[in-house]
PDB file of C-alpha atoms and ligand atoms in Angstrom:
ATOM      1  CA  UNK A 154      56.001  66.944 105.219  1.00  0.00           C
ATOM      2  CA  UNK A 155      57.196  63.297 104.768  1.00  0.00           C
ATOM      3  CA  UNK A 156      55.948  61.508 107.897  1.00  0.00           C
ATOM      4  CA  UNK A 157      58.189  59.350 109.990  1.00  0.00           C
ATOM      5  CA  UNK A 158      58.962  58.560 113.657  1.00  0.00           C
ATOM      6  CA  UNK A 159      61.833  56.820 115.103  1.00  0.00           C
ATOM      7  CA  UNK A 160      60.724  56.887 118.608  1.00  0.00           C
ATOM      8  CA  UNK A 161      57.905  54.484 119.056  1.00  0.00           C
ATOM      9  CA  UNK A 162      57.121  52.208 122.111  1.00  0.00           C
ATOM     10  CA  UNK A 163      55.300  48.945 121.934  1.00  0.00           C
ATOM     11  CA  UNK A 164      53.728  46.577 124.430  1.00  0.00           C
ATOM     12  CA  UNK A 165      57.204  45.033 124.813  1.00  0.00           C
ATOM     13  CA  UNK A 166      57.733  47.921 127.228  1.00  0.00           C
ATOM     14  CA  UNK A 167      55.313  50.502 128.418  1.00  0.00           C
ATOM     15  CA  UNK A 168      53.519  51.164 124.993  1.00  0.00           C
ATOM     16  CA  UNK A 169      49.974  49.850 124.554  1.00  0.00           C
ATOM     17  CA  UNK A 170      50.028  48.560 121.037  1.00  0.00           C
ATOM     18  CA  UNK A 171      51.772  45.722 118.980  1.00  0.00           C
ATOM     19  CA  UNK A 172      54.297  46.128 116.297  1.00  0.00           C
ATOM     20  CA  UNK A 173      51.932  44.975 113.613  1.00  0.00           C
ATOM     21  CA  UNK A 174      49.059  47.395 114.788  1.00  0.00           C
ATOM     22  CA  UNK A 175      51.368  50.286 114.778  1.00  0.00           C
ATOM     23  CA  UNK A 176      52.718  49.564 111.302  1.00  0.00           C
ATOM     24  CA  UNK A 177      48.977  49.323 110.133  1.00  0.00           C
ATOM     25  CA  UNK A 178      48.141  52.611 111.699  1.00  0.00           C
ATOM     26  CA  UNK A 179      51.331  54.364 110.404  1.00  0.00           C
ATOM     27  CA  UNK A 180      50.420  53.345 106.879  1.00  0.00           C
ATOM     28  CA  UNK A 181      46.813  54.653 107.381  1.00  0.00           C
ATOM     29  CA  UNK A 182      48.298  57.919 108.499  1.00  0.00           C
ATOM     30  CA  UNK A 183      50.595  58.086 105.406  1.00  0.00           C
ATOM     31  CA  UNK A 184      53.901  57.360 107.189  1.00  0.00           C
ATOM     32  CA  UNK A 185      56.905  56.646 105.115  1.00  0.00           C
ATOM     33  CA  UNK A 186      59.014  55.147 107.815  1.00  0.00           C
ATOM     34  CA  UNK A 187      58.578  53.870 111.422  1.00  0.00           C
ATOM     35  CA  UNK A 188      61.228  53.031 113.754  1.00  0.00           C
ATOM     36  CA  UNK A 189      60.600  51.157 116.916  1.00  0.00           C
ATOM     37  CA  UNK A 190      62.400  52.130 120.127  1.00  0.00           C
ATOM     38  CA  UNK A 191      61.207  50.200 123.230  1.00  0.00           C
ATOM     39  CA  UNK A 192      63.052  50.902 126.356  1.00  0.00           C
ATOM     40  CA  UNK A 193      66.050  48.643 126.461  1.00  0.00           C
ATOM     41  CA  UNK A 194      66.077  46.105 129.465  1.00  0.00           C
ATOM     42  CA  UNK A 195      67.773  47.214 132.594  1.00  0.00           C
ATOM     43  CA  UNK A 196      70.701  45.045 133.473  1.00  0.00           C
ATOM     44  CA  UNK A 197      69.899  42.320 135.846  1.00  0.00           C
ATOM     45  CA  UNK A 198      70.903  43.000 139.400  1.00  0.00           C
ATOM     46  CA  UNK A 199      71.643  46.609 138.764  1.00  0.00           C
ATOM     47  CA  UNK A 200      69.414  47.528 141.835  1.00  0.00           C
ATOM     48  CA  UNK A 201      66.931  49.631 139.789  1.00  0.00           C
ATOM     49  CA  UNK A 202      63.346  48.427 139.575  1.00  0.00           C
ATOM     50  CA  UNK A 203      61.067  49.712 136.785  1.00  0.00           C
ATOM     51  CA  UNK A 204      57.744  48.642 135.284  1.00  0.00           C
ATOM     52  CA  UNK A 205      58.309  50.606 132.081  1.00  0.00           C
ATOM     53  CA  UNK A 206      61.577  48.767 130.631  1.00  0.00           C
ATOM     54  CA  UNK A 207      61.413  45.730 128.448  1.00  0.00           C
ATOM     55  CA  UNK A 208      61.931  42.574 130.268  1.00  0.00           C
ATOM     56  CA  UNK A 209      65.357  41.089 129.312  1.00  0.00           C
ATOM     57  CA  UNK A 210      63.710  37.867 128.217  1.00  0.00           C
ATOM     58  CA  UNK A 211      61.648  39.689 125.657  1.00  0.00           C
ATOM     59  CA  UNK A 212      64.329  41.178 123.724  1.00  0.00           C
ATOM     60  CA  UNK A 213      64.804  38.263 121.229  1.00  0.00           C
ATOM     61  CA  UNK A 214      61.044  38.273 120.464  1.00  0.00           C
ATOM     62  CA  UNK A 215      61.022  42.162 120.103  1.00  0.00           C
ATOM     63  CA  UNK A 216      63.775  41.847 117.556  1.00  0.00           C
ATOM     64  CA  UNK A 217      62.144  38.997 115.630  1.00  0.00           C
ATOM     65  CA  UNK A 218      58.751  40.791 115.450  1.00  0.00           C
ATOM     66  CA  UNK A 219      60.303  44.038 114.055  1.00  0.00           C
ATOM     67  CA  UNK A 220      62.424  42.100 111.560  1.00  0.00           C
ATOM     68  CA  UNK A 221      59.302  40.261 110.527  1.00  0.00           C
ATOM     69  CA  UNK A 222      57.485  43.558 110.039  1.00  0.00           C
ATOM     70  CA  UNK A 223      60.309  44.923 108.078  1.00  0.00           C
ATOM     71  CA  UNK A 224      59.739  42.093 105.516  1.00  0.00           C
ATOM     72  CA  UNK A 225      56.112  42.169 105.619  1.00  0.00           C
ATOM     73  CA  UNK A 226      55.576  45.914 105.166  1.00  0.00           C
ATOM     74  CA  UNK A 227      58.474  46.344 102.654  1.00  0.00           C
ATOM     75  CA  UNK A 228      57.160  48.561  99.669  1.00  0.00           C
ATOM     76  CA  UNK A 229      54.458  50.102 101.835  1.00  0.00           C
ATOM     77  CA  UNK A 230      56.273  51.294 104.983  1.00  0.00           C
ATOM     78  CA  UNK A 231      59.986  51.310 105.864  1.00  0.00           C
ATOM     79  CA  UNK A 232      60.301  49.706 109.276  1.00  0.00           C
ATOM     80  CA  UNK A 233      63.461  50.019 111.411  1.00  0.00           C
ATOM     81  CA  UNK A 234      64.667  48.293 114.497  1.00  0.00           C
ATOM     82  CA  UNK A 235      65.761  50.597 117.336  1.00  0.00           C
ATOM     83  CA  UNK A 236      65.849  50.827 120.946  1.00  0.00           C
ATOM     84  CA  UNK A 237      65.746  53.652 123.475  1.00  0.00           C
ATOM     85  CA  UNK A 238      68.715  53.034 125.739  1.00  0.00           C
ATOM     86  CA  UNK A 239      69.122  54.648 129.084  1.00  0.00           C
ATOM     87  CA  UNK A 240      72.333  56.263 129.959  1.00  0.00           C
ATOM     88  CA  UNK A 241      72.932  55.511 133.612  1.00  0.00           C
ATOM     89  CA  UNK A 242      76.462  56.081 134.697  1.00  0.00           C
ATOM     90  CA  UNK A 243      78.167  52.898 135.749  1.00  0.00           C
ATOM     91  CA  UNK A 244      75.089  50.833 134.933  1.00  0.00           C
ATOM     92  CA  UNK A 245      74.403  50.993 131.164  1.00  0.00           C
ATOM     93  CA  UNK A 246      74.532  53.132 128.038  1.00  0.00           C
ATOM     94  CA  UNK A 247      74.112  53.198 124.352  1.00  0.00           C
ATOM     95  CA  UNK A 248      77.926  52.553 123.896  1.00  0.00           C
ATOM     96  CA  UNK A 249      77.607  49.086 125.521  1.00  0.00           C
ATOM     97  CA  UNK A 250      78.752  46.362 123.161  1.00  0.00           C
ATOM     98  CA  UNK A 251      75.608  44.222 123.462  1.00  0.00           C
ATOM     99  CA  UNK A 252      73.617  46.634 121.140  1.00  0.00           C
ATOM    100  CA  UNK A 253      76.171  46.400 118.402  1.00  0.00           C
ATOM    101  CA  UNK A 254      76.145  42.732 118.543  1.00  0.00           C
ATOM    102  CA  UNK A 255      72.378  42.603 118.122  1.00  0.00           C
ATOM    103  CA  UNK A 256      72.442  44.584 114.912  1.00  0.00           C
ATOM    104  CA  UNK A 257      70.027  47.395 115.720  1.00  0.00           C
ATOM    105  CA  UNK A 258      69.453  49.988 112.868  1.00  0.00           C
ATOM    106  CA  UNK A 259      69.889  52.712 115.382  1.00  0.00           C
ATOM    107  CA  UNK A 260      69.830  53.625 119.052  1.00  0.00           C
ATOM    108  CA  UNK A 261      68.212  56.543 120.869  1.00  0.00           C
ATOM    109  CA  UNK A 262      70.319  57.595 123.925  1.00  0.00           C
ATOM    110  CA  UNK A 263      68.282  59.026 126.801  1.00  0.00           C
ATOM    111  CA  UNK A 264      68.810  60.160 130.231  1.00  0.00           C
ATOM    112  CA  UNK A 265      65.916  59.309 132.562  1.00  0.00           C
ATOM    113  CA  UNK A 266      67.880  58.447 135.701  1.00  0.00           C
ATOM    114  CA  UNK A 267      70.255  60.174 137.892  1.00  0.00           C
ATOM    115  CA  UNK A 268      72.384  58.609 140.473  1.00  0.00           C
ATOM    116  CA  UNK A 269      73.308  61.315 142.974  1.00  0.00           C
ATOM    117  CA  UNK A 270      76.356  60.843 145.344  1.00  0.00           C
ATOM    118  CA  UNK A 271      74.014  60.332 148.195  1.00  0.00           C
ATOM    119  CA  UNK A 272      70.324  59.138 148.143  1.00  0.00           C
ATOM    120  CA  UNK A 273      68.795  56.578 145.823  1.00  0.00           C
ATOM    121  CA  UNK A 274      68.658  56.840 142.043  1.00  0.00           C
ATOM    122  CA  UNK A 275      65.601  58.328 140.648  1.00  0.00           C
ATOM    123  CA  UNK A 276      63.924  59.210 137.324  1.00  0.00           C
ATOM    124  CA  UNK A 277      63.857  62.942 136.358  1.00  0.00           C
ATOM    125  CA  UNK A 278      60.585  62.356 134.517  1.00  0.00           C
ATOM    126  CA  UNK A 279      59.049  60.302 137.170  1.00  0.00           C
ATOM    127  CA  UNK A 280      56.278  61.300 139.642  1.00  0.00           C
ATOM    128  CA  UNK A 281      56.755  64.873 140.968  1.00  0.00           C
ATOM    129  CA  UNK A 282      57.098  63.280 144.539  1.00  0.00           C
ATOM    130  CA  UNK A 283      60.017  61.188 143.422  1.00  0.00           C
ATOM    131  CA  UNK A 284      61.714  64.120 141.665  1.00  0.00           C
ATOM    132  CA  UNK A 285      61.377  66.254 144.818  1.00  0.00           C
ATOM    133  CA  UNK A 286      62.751  63.502 146.941  1.00  0.00           C
ATOM    134  CA  UNK A 287      65.637  63.225 144.559  1.00  0.00           C
ATOM    135  CA  UNK A 288      66.438  66.769 144.898  1.00  0.00           C
ATOM    136  CA  UNK A 289      66.099  66.779 148.689  1.00  0.00           C
ATOM    137  CA  UNK A 290      68.098  63.599 149.361  1.00  0.00           C
ATOM    138  CA  UNK A 291      70.459  63.590 146.466  1.00  0.00           C
ATOM    139  CA  UNK A 292      71.269  67.378 146.035  1.00  0.00           C
ATOM    140  CA  UNK A 293      70.522  68.808 149.503  1.00  0.00           C
ATOM    141  CA  UNK A 294      67.442  70.651 148.078  1.00  0.00           C
ATOM    142  CA  UNK A 295      69.380  72.330 145.490  1.00  0.00           C
ATOM    143  CA  UNK A 296      67.512  72.182 142.119  1.00  0.00           C
ATOM    144  CA  UNK A 297      70.377  73.835 140.206  1.00  0.00           C
ATOM    145  CA  UNK A 298      72.689  71.079 141.322  1.00  0.00           C
ATOM    146  CA  UNK A 299      70.319  68.455 139.885  1.00  0.00           C
ATOM    147  CA  UNK A 300      70.208  70.497 136.658  1.00  0.00           C
ATOM    148  CA  UNK A 301      73.974  70.454 136.366  1.00  0.00           C
ATOM    149  CA  UNK A 302      74.063  66.722 137.078  1.00  0.00           C
ATOM    150  CA  UNK A 303      71.466  66.095 134.447  1.00  0.00           C
ATOM    151  CA  UNK A 304      73.417  68.036 131.743  1.00  0.00           C
ATOM    152  CA  UNK A 305      76.700  66.350 132.795  1.00  0.00           C
ATOM    153  CA  UNK A 306      74.926  62.944 132.318  1.00  0.00           C
ATOM    154  CA  UNK A 307      73.652  63.945 128.824  1.00  0.00           C
ATOM    155  CA  UNK A 308      77.082  65.222 127.870  1.00  0.00           C
ATOM    156  CA  UNK A 309      78.799  62.008 128.983  1.00  0.00           C
ATOM    157  CA  UNK A 310      76.219  59.964 127.111  1.00  0.00           C
ATOM    158  CA  UNK A 311      76.852  61.865 123.922  1.00  0.00           C
ATOM    159  CA  UNK A 312      80.646  61.699 124.183  1.00  0.00           C
ATOM    160  CA  UNK A 313      80.515  58.060 124.886  1.00  0.00           C
ATOM    161  CA  UNK A 314      78.889  57.367 121.464  1.00  0.00           C
ATOM    162  CA  UNK A 315      76.629  54.420 120.439  1.00  0.00           C
ATOM    163  CA  UNK A 316      73.476  56.332 119.992  1.00  0.00           C
ATOM    164  CA  UNK A 317      72.407  58.237 116.767  1.00  0.00           C
ATOM    165  CA  UNK A 318      69.636  60.071 118.273  1.00  0.00           C
ATOM    166  CA  UNK A 319      69.469  62.123 121.502  1.00  0.00           C
ATOM    167  CA  UNK A 320      66.207  61.446 123.210  1.00  0.00           C
ATOM    168  CA  UNK A 321      64.005  64.300 124.566  1.00  0.00           C
ATOM    169  CA  UNK A 322      67.106  66.514 125.188  1.00  0.00           C
ATOM    170  CA  UNK A 323      65.703  68.789 127.943  1.00  0.00           C
ATOM    171  CA  UNK A 324      63.613  66.072 129.728  1.00  0.00           C
ATOM    172  CA  UNK A 325      64.622  67.622 133.021  1.00  0.00           C
ATOM    173  CA  UNK A 326      62.047  70.490 132.484  1.00  0.00           C
ATOM    174  CA  UNK A 327      59.107  68.190 132.933  1.00  0.00           C
ATOM    175  CA  UNK A 328      58.999  68.275 136.798  1.00  0.00           C
ATOM    176  CA  UNK A 329      60.135  71.834 136.823  1.00  0.00           C
ATOM    177  CA  UNK A 330      56.905  73.536 136.013  1.00  0.00           C
ATOM    178  CA  UNK A 331      56.938  77.352 136.503  1.00  0.00           C
ATOM    179  CA  UNK A 332      60.816  76.896 137.153  1.00  0.00           C
ATOM    180  CA  UNK A 333      59.992  75.792 140.699  1.00  0.00           C
ATOM    181  CA  UNK A 334      63.429  74.133 141.195  1.00  0.00           C
ATOM    182  CA  UNK A 335      65.730  75.820 138.770  1.00  0.00           C
ATOM    183  CA  UNK A 336      65.927  78.453 136.135  1.00  0.00           C
ATOM    184  CA  UNK A 337      65.590  77.067 132.569  1.00  0.00           C
ATOM    185  CA  UNK A 338      67.327  80.068 130.968  1.00  0.00           C
ATOM    186  CA  UNK A 339      69.858  81.599 133.327  1.00  0.00           C
ATOM    187  CA  UNK A 340      73.579  81.722 132.672  1.00  0.00           C
ATOM    188  CA  UNK A 341      74.206  78.458 134.681  1.00  0.00           C
ATOM    189  CA  UNK A 342      71.613  76.552 132.715  1.00  0.00           C
ATOM    190  CA  UNK A 343      72.958  77.922 129.438  1.00  0.00           C
ATOM    191  CA  UNK A 344      76.552  77.189 130.257  1.00  0.00           C
ATOM    192  CA  UNK A 345      75.722  73.459 130.896  1.00  0.00           C
ATOM    193  CA  UNK A 346      73.480  73.236 127.936  1.00  0.00           C
ATOM    194  CA  UNK A 347      76.150  74.727 125.642  1.00  0.00           C
ATOM    195  CA  UNK A 348      78.710  72.179 126.790  1.00  0.00           C
ATOM    196  CA  UNK A 349      76.343  69.397 125.764  1.00  0.00           C
ATOM    197  CA  UNK A 350      75.578  71.120 122.383  1.00  0.00           C
ATOM    198  CA  UNK A 351      79.357  71.442 121.782  1.00  0.00           C
ATOM    199  CA  UNK A 352      79.792  67.735 122.111  1.00  0.00           C
ATOM    200  CA  UNK A 353      76.807  66.984 119.810  1.00  0.00           C
ATOM    201  CA  UNK A 354      77.782  69.531 117.059  1.00  0.00           C
ATOM    202  CA  UNK A 355      79.751  67.626 114.354  1.00  0.00           C
ATOM    203  CA  UNK A 356      79.386  64.187 116.096  1.00  0.00           C
ATOM    204  CA  UNK A 357      76.807  62.928 113.656  1.00  0.00           C
ATOM    205  CA  UNK A 358      74.177  62.810 116.581  1.00  0.00           C
ATOM    206  CA  UNK A 359      70.607  63.881 115.646  1.00  0.00           C
ATOM    207  CA  UNK A 360      68.553  65.809 118.134  1.00  0.00           C
ATOM    208  CA  UNK A 361      64.921  64.668 118.142  1.00  0.00           C
ATOM    209  CA  UNK A 362      62.104  67.223 118.501  1.00  0.00           C
ATOM    210  CA  UNK A 363      59.973  65.092 120.680  1.00  0.00           C
ATOM    211  CA  UNK A 364      56.209  65.752 120.919  1.00  0.00           C
ATOM    212  CA  UNK A 365      55.611  63.105 123.498  1.00  0.00           C
ATOM    213  CA  UNK A 366      55.396  65.245 126.481  1.00  0.00           C
ATOM    214  CA  UNK A 367      52.521  67.292 124.892  1.00  0.00           C
ATOM    215  CA  UNK A 368      50.871  64.173 123.607  1.00  0.00           C
ATOM    216  CA  UNK A 369      50.730  62.780 127.053  1.00  0.00           C
ATOM    217  CA  UNK A 370      49.690  66.031 128.474  1.00  0.00           C
ATOM    218  CA  UNK A 371      52.610  66.261 130.833  1.00  0.00           C
ATOM    219  CA  UNK A 372      54.164  69.464 129.521  1.00  0.00           C
ATOM    220  CA  UNK A 373      53.035  72.184 127.090  1.00  0.00           C
ATOM    221  CA  UNK A 374      55.983  72.265 124.772  1.00  0.00           C
ATOM    222  CA  UNK A 375      58.178  70.047 122.656  1.00  0.00           C
ATOM    223  CA  UNK A 376      61.610  68.630 123.973  1.00  0.00           C
ATOM    224  CA  UNK A 377      63.851  70.569 123.462  1.00  0.00           C
ATOM    225  CA  UNK A 378      62.442  74.128 124.058  1.00  0.00           C
ATOM    226  CA  UNK A 379      62.013  76.226 120.804  1.00  0.00           C
ATOM    227  CA  UNK A 380      64.819  78.561 121.958  1.00  0.00           C
ATOM    228  CA  UNK A 381      67.347  75.611 122.310  1.00  0.00           C
ATOM    229  CA  UNK A 382      66.320  74.625 118.708  1.00  0.00           C
ATOM    230  CA  UNK A 383      67.764  78.043 117.510  1.00  0.00           C
ATOM    231  CA  UNK A 384      71.011  77.073 119.224  1.00  0.00           C
ATOM    232  CA  UNK A 385      71.119  73.720 117.676  1.00  0.00           C
ATOM    233  CA  UNK A 386      70.482  75.351 114.263  1.00  0.00           C
ATOM    234  CA  UNK A 387      73.402  77.813 114.816  1.00  0.00           C
ATOM    235  CA  UNK A 388      75.637  74.844 115.514  1.00  0.00           C
ATOM    236  CA  UNK A 389      74.480  72.995 112.452  1.00  0.00           C
ATOM    237  CA  UNK A 390      73.087  70.028 114.446  1.00  0.00           C
ATOM    238  CA  UNK A 391      70.711  67.955 112.558  1.00  0.00           C
ATOM    239  CA  UNK A 392      67.063  67.178 113.855  1.00  0.00           C
ATOM    240  CA  UNK A 393      64.135  65.034 113.176  1.00  0.00           C
ATOM    241  CA  UNK A 394      60.623  64.969 114.547  1.00  0.00           C
ATOM    242  CA  UNK A 395      59.459  62.064 116.715  1.00  0.00           C
ATOM    243  CA  UNK A 396      56.369  61.485 118.732  1.00  0.00           C
ATOM    244  CA  UNK A 397      57.637  59.136 121.468  1.00  0.00           C
ATOM    245  CA  UNK A 398      54.277  57.474 120.924  1.00  0.00           C
ATOM    246  CA  UNK A 399      53.048  54.981 123.539  1.00  0.00           C
ATOM    247  CA  UNK A 400      49.696  54.642 121.753  1.00  0.00           C
ATOM    248  CA  UNK A 401      48.932  54.496 118.015  1.00  0.00           C
ATOM    249  CA  UNK A 402      46.709  57.653 118.151  1.00  0.00           C
ATOM    250  CA  UNK A 403      49.890  59.697 119.037  1.00  0.00           C
ATOM    251  CA  UNK A 404      51.957  58.499 116.134  1.00  0.00           C
ATOM    252  CA  UNK A 405      51.807  61.931 114.307  1.00  0.00           C
ATOM    253  CA  UNK A 406      50.471  64.146 117.111  1.00  0.00           C
ATOM    254  CA  UNK A 407      51.647  67.808 116.950  1.00  0.00           C
ATOM    255  CA  UNK A 408      53.812  67.207 114.012  1.00  0.00           C
ATOM    256  CA  UNK A 409      52.552  70.293 112.234  1.00  0.00           C
ATOM    257  CA  UNK A 410      53.419  72.382 115.273  1.00  0.00           C
ATOM    258  CA  UNK A 411      56.910  70.777 115.650  1.00  0.00           C
ATOM    259  CA  UNK A 412      57.592  71.574 111.929  1.00  0.00           C
ATOM    260  CA  UNK A 413      56.522  75.134 112.346  1.00  0.00           C
ATOM    261  CA  UNK A 414      58.872  75.617 115.372  1.00  0.00           C
ATOM    262  CA  UNK A 415      61.798  74.049 113.349  1.00  0.00           C
ATOM    263  CA  UNK A 416      61.176  76.435 110.388  1.00  0.00           C
ATOM    264  CA  UNK A 417      61.122  79.369 112.905  1.00  0.00           C
ATOM    265  CA  UNK A 418      64.422  78.120 114.197  1.00  0.00           C
ATOM    266  CA  UNK A 419      65.819  78.377 110.700  1.00  0.00           C
ATOM    267  CA  UNK A 420      65.750  74.610 109.673  1.00  0.00           C
ATOM    268  CA  UNK A 421      64.824  73.615 106.290  1.00  0.00           C
ATOM    269  CA  UNK A 422      65.187  69.820 106.529  1.00  0.00           C
ATOM    270  CA  UNK A 423      64.698  66.868 109.017  1.00  0.00           C
ATOM    271  CA  UNK A 424      66.568  63.569 109.008  1.00  0.00           C
ATOM    272  CA  UNK A 425      64.919  60.315 108.151  1.00  0.00           C
ATOM    273  CA  UNK A 426      66.436  56.857 108.112  1.00  0.00           C
ATOM    274  CA  UNK A 427      65.894  55.265 104.752  1.00  0.00           C
ATOM    275  CA  UNK A 428      66.475  51.803 103.359  1.00  0.00           C
ATOM    276  CA  UNK A 429      67.602  53.397 100.194  1.00  0.00           C
ATOM    277  CA  UNK A 430      66.086  50.855  97.892  1.00  0.00           C
ATOM    278  CA  UNK A 431      67.742  47.849  99.863  1.00  0.00           C
ATOM    279  CA  UNK A 432      71.228  49.436  99.784  1.00  0.00           C
ATOM    280  CA  UNK A 433      71.125  49.429 103.556  1.00  0.00           C
ATOM    281  CA  UNK A 434      69.788  52.139 105.973  1.00  0.00           C
ATOM    282  CA  UNK A 435      71.117  55.583 105.566  1.00  0.00           C
ATOM    283  CA  UNK A 436      70.189  58.993 107.167  1.00  0.00           C
ATOM    284  CA  UNK A 437      68.658  61.202 104.448  1.00  0.00           C
ATOM    285  CA  UNK A 438      67.247  64.701 104.529  1.00  0.00           C
ATOM    286  CA  UNK A 439      63.493  65.462 103.965  1.00  0.00           C
ATOM    287  CA  UNK A 440      62.433  69.041 103.309  1.00  0.00           C
ATOM    288  CA  UNK A 441      60.362  70.744 105.953  1.00  0.00           C
ATOM    289  CA  UNK A 442      57.039  72.263 104.957  1.00  0.00           C
TER     290      UNK A 442
HETATM  291 ZN1   ZN B1020      62.448  58.479 127.123  1.00  0.00          ZN
HETATM  292 ZN1   ZN B1021      60.485  57.062 124.836  1.00  0.00          ZN
END
């Protein structure tokens, strides 16, 4: 398998390593391409507080370092400038014009936060206590209502455009171990998921198979679940494998397993951004296996 990852965090956000060190380690592991995707800064005064997003004042340096690495590593590793951008209704999203102006090679669109009609905004992948409070206060204890709100947010994000990769598609399962709050397979779940996949199909969006939840020992399977990858395959939705690494040791973790899952779902290729010999970045296909 040609090794690449387009979902990589650095110490500009909640990652532990520098751009330079991650490039070094990616080359050691035999990577062909490495895309950086620190968490985009939250808009000032949006009312949300986070210790895992990049500070707004660091964005220029983040861009400069990655553009520097692109030049420095040319010929050995293709380096790409990306960003993981939250979709938070009414607050921010990958379709915001600022990202176009800054010249990113690609954006990952991710839903971490939900803003319920009542109660405070909360992250679906935050601590279990925050998730539980979000359901109780925001959805009157109805986990299925939260599930539907999550998929609606992902659908809106995909329809709004701006991103090329859909981040950890079914992140909402992280705090729903043993299906404590809602079913991950019933008709209600499948209906909402199906609405999202209908928007993604034919849009050019790529679904990442994200091994980050396993890497960080938060969950036992990839995002999205293997059965969902059968549905994306049936709809002709392209995929790639990414590690969502926050530490260099995870750059290629569980890649062999992710490749196997994709082949079992019927995929024969994954997407990779390529500099195409200087002709400008383009998404190409790498064979699986
Ligand atoms: Zn994320
Ligand atoms: Zn991430």
